[in-house]
PDB file of C-alpha atoms in Angstrom:
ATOM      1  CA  UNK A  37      40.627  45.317 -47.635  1.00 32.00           C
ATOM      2  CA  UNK A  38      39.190  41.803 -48.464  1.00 36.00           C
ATOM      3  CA  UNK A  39      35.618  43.564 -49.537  1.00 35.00           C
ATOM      4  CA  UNK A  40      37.656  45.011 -52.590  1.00 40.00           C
ATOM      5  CA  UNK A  41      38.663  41.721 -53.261  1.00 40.00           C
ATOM      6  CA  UNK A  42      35.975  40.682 -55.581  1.00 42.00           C
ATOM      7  CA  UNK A  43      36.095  44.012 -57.294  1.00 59.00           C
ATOM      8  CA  UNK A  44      38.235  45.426 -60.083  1.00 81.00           C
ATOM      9  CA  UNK A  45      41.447  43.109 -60.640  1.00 91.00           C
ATOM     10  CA  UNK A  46      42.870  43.055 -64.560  1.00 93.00           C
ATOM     11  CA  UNK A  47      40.415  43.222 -67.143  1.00 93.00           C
ATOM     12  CA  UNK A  48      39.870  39.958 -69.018  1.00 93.00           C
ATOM     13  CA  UNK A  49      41.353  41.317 -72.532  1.00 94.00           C
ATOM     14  CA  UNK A  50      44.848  41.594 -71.020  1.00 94.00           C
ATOM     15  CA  UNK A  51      44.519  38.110 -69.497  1.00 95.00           C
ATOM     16  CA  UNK A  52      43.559  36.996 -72.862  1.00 95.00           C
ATOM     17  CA  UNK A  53      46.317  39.240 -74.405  1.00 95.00           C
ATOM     18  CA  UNK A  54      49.043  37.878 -72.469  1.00 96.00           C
ATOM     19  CA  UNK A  55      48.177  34.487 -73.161  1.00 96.00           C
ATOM     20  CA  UNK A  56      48.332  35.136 -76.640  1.00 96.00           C
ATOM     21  CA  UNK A  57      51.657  35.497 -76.145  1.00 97.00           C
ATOM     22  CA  UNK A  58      53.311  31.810 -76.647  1.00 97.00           C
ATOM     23  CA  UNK A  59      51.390  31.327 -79.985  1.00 96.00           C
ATOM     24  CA  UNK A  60      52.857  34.827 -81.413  1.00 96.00           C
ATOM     25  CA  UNK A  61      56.233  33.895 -80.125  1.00 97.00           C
ATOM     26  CA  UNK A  62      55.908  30.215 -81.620  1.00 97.00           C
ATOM     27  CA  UNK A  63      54.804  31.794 -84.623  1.00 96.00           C
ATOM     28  CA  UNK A  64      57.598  34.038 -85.048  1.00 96.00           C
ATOM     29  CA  UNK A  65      60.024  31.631 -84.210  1.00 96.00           C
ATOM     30  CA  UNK A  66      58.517  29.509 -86.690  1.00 95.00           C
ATOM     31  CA  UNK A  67      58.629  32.480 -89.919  1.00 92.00           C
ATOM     32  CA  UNK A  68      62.130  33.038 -88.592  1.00 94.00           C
ATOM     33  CA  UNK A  69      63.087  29.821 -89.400  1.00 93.00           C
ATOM     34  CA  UNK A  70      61.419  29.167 -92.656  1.00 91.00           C
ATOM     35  CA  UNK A  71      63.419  32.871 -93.897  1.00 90.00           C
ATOM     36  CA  UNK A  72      66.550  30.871 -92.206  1.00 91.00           C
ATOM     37  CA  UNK A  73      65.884  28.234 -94.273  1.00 90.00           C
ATOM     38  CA  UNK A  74      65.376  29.732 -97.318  1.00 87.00           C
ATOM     39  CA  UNK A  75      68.795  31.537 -96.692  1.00 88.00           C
ATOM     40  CA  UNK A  76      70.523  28.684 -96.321  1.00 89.00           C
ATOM     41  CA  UNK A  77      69.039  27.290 -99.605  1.00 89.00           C
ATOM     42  CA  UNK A  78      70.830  31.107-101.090  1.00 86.00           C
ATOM     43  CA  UNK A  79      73.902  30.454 -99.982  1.00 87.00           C
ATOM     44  CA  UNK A  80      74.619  27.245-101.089  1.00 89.00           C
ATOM     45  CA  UNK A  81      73.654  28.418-104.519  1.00 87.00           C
ATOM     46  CA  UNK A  82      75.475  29.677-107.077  1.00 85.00           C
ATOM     47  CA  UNK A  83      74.268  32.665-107.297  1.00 82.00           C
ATOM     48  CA  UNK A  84      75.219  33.350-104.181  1.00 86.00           C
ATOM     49  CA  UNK A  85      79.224  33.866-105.166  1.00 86.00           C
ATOM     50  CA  UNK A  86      78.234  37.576-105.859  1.00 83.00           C
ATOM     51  CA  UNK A  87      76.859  38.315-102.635  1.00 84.00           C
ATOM     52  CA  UNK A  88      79.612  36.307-100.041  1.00 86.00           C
ATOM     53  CA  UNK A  89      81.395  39.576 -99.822  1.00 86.00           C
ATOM     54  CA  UNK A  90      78.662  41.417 -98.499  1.00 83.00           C
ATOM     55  CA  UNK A  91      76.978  38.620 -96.741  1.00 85.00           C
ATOM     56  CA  UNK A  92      79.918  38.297 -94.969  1.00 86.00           C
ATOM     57  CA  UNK A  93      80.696  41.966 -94.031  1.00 85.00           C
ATOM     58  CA  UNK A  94      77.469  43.273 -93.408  1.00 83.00           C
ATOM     59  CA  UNK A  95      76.979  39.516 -91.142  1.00 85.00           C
ATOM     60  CA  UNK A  96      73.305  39.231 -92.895  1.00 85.00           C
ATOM     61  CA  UNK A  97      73.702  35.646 -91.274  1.00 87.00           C
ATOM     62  CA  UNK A  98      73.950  36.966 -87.841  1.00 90.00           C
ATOM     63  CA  UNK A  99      70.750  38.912 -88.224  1.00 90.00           C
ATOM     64  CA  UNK A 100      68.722  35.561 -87.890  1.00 93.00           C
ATOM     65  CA  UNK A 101      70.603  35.317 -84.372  1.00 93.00           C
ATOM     66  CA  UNK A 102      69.227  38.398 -83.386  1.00 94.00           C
ATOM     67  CA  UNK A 103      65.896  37.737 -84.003  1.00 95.00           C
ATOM     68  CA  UNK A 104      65.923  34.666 -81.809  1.00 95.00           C
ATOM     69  CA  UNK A 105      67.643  36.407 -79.197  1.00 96.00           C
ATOM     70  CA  UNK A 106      64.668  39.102 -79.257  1.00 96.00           C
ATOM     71  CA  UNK A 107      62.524  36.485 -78.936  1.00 97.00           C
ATOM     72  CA  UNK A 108      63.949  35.123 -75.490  1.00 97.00           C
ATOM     73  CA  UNK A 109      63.742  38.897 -74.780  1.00 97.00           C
ATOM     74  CA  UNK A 110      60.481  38.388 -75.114  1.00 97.00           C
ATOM     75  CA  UNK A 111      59.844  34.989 -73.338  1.00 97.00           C
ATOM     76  CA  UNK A 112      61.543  36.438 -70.348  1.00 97.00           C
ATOM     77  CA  UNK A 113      59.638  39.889 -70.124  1.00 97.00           C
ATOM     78  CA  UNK A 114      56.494  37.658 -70.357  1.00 97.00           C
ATOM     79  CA  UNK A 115      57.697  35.082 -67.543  1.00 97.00           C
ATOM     80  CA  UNK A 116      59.287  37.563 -65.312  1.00 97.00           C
ATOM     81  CA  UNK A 117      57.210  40.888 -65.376  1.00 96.00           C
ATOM     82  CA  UNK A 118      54.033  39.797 -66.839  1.00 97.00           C
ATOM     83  CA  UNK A 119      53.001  36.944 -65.518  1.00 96.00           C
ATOM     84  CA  UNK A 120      53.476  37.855 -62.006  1.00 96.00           C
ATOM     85  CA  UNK A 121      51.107  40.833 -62.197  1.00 96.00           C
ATOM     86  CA  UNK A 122      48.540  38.890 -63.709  1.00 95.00           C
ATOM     87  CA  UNK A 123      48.289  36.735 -61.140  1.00 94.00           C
ATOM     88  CA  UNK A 124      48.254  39.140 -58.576  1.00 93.00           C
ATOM     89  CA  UNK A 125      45.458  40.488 -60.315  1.00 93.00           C
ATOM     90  CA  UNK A 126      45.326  44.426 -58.603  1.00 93.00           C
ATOM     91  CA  UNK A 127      43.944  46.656 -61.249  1.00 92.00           C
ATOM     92  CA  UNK A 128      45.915  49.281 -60.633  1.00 93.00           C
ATOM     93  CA  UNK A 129      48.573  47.242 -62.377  1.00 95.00           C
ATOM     94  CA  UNK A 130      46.916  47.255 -65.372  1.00 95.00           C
ATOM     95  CA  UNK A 131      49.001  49.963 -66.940  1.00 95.00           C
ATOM     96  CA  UNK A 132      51.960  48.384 -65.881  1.00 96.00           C
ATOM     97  CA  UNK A 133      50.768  44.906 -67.595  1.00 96.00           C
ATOM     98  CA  UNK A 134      49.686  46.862 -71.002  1.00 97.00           C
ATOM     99  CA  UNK A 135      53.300  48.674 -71.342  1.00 97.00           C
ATOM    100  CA  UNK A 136      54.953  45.181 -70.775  1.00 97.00           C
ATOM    101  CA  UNK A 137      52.781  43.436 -73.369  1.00 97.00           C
ATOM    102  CA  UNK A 138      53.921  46.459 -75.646  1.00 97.00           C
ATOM    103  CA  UNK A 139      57.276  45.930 -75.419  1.00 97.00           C
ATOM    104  CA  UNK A 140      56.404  42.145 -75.945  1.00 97.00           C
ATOM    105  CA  UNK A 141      54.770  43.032 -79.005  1.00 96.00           C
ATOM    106  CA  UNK A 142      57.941  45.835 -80.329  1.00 96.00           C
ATOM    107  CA  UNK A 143      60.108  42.657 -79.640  1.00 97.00           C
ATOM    108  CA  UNK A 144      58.017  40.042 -81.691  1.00 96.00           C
ATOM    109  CA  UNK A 145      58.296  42.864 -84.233  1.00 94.00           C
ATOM    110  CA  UNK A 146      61.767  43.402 -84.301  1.00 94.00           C
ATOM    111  CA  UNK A 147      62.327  39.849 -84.397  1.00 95.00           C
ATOM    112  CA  UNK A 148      60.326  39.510 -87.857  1.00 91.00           C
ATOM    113  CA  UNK A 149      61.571  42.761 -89.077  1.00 90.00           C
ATOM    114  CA  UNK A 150      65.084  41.230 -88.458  1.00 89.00           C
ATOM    115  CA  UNK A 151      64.983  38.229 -90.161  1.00 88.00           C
ATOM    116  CA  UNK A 152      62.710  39.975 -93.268  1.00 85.00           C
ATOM    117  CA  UNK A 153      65.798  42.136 -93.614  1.00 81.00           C
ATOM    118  CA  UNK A 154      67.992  39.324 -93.540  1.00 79.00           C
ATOM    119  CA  UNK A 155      66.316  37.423 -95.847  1.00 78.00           C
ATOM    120  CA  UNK A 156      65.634  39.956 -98.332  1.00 74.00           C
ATOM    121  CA  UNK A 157      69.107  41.025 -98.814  1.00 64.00           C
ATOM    122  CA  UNK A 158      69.933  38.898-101.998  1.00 57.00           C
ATOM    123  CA  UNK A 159      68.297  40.116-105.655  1.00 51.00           C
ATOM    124  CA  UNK A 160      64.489  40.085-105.794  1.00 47.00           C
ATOM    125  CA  UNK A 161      62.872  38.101-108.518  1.00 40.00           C
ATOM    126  CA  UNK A 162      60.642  40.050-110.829  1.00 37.00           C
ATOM    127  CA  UNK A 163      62.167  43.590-110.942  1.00 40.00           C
ATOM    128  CA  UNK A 164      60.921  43.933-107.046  1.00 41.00           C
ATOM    129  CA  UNK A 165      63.429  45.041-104.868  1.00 44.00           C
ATOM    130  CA  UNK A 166      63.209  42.928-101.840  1.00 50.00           C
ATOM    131  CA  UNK A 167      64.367  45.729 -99.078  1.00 46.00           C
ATOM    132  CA  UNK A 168      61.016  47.307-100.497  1.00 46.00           C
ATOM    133  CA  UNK A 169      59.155  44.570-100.495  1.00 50.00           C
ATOM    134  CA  UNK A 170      60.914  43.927 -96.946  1.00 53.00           C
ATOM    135  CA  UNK A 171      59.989  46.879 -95.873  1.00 51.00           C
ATOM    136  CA  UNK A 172      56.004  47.276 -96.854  1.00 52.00           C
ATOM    137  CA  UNK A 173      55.844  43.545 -95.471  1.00 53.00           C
ATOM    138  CA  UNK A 174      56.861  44.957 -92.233  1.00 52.00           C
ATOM    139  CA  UNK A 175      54.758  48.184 -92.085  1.00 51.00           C
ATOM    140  CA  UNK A 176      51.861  45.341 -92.780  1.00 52.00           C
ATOM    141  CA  UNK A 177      52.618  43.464 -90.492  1.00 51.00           C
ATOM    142  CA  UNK A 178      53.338  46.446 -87.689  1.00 48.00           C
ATOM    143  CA  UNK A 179      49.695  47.618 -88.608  1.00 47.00           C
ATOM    144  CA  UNK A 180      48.089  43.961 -87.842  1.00 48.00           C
ATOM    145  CA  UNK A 181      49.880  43.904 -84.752  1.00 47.00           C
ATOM    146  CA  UNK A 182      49.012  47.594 -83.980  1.00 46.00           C
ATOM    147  CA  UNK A 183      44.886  46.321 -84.129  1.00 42.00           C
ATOM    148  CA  UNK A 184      45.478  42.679 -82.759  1.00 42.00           C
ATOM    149  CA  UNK A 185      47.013  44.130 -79.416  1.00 41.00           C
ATOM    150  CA  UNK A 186      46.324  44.811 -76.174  1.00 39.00           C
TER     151      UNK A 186
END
């Protein structure tokens, strides 16, 4: 047994990968705010009076909730079933560290796509419909996670 020690183990990439993994969180948490923000700003407008019926219905506020909750989602798949393999370090969990960084990812995804949607719900300015714009944001962004990841 300890002669394999020194071999094999997690490849560097996921231990960079995984560490990674505060910053994107941070930085979501930080975009999610600044849409927040900038929803806030909406609703105290006047403009707004057209939209409080549907705001309120369809909760649009609530959706900035659940994009913060996805992110503890994410904190907490990090702390409690990534970290500990990585510092066990046995390469055959490797596939079990690169499916939880996944689902990290999906989650940090979510979050953004969450809040986008949220944000985007009032008129866009210049004739661009802001679920569309919304929506091509977040296949962007999907792709430069996609090629960024593990």
């Amino acid at each position: 047994g300890l002669a394999l020690a020194g071999c094999g183990g997690i490849p560097k990439q996921l231990h960079q990968a995984a560490d990674g993994v505060p910053d994107k969180i941070k930085a979501t948490r930080l975009q999610i705010e600044q849409k927040q923000k900038s929803y806030s700003t909406f609703v105290a407008s006047a403009g707004y009076s057209d939209f409080k019926l549907y705001a309120e219905r369809e909760k649009w506020e609530g959706e900035f909730g659940n994009a913060k909750a996805k992110l503890v989602e994410a904190e907490s798949v990090l702390k409690r079933n990534i970290l500990p393999l990585l510092e066990k370090n046995e390469s055959e969990k490797e596939g079990a560290v690169q499916t939880q960084l996944a689902r990290v990812n999906k989650m940090l995804r979510e979050a953004e796509a969450l809040a986008l949607l949220a944000a985007a719900q009032r008129p866009g300015e210049a004739g661009v419909h802001p679920w569309r714009e919304a929506a091509a944001t977040h296949r962007a962004y999907a792709h430069s996670w996609g090629s960024r990841g593990p």
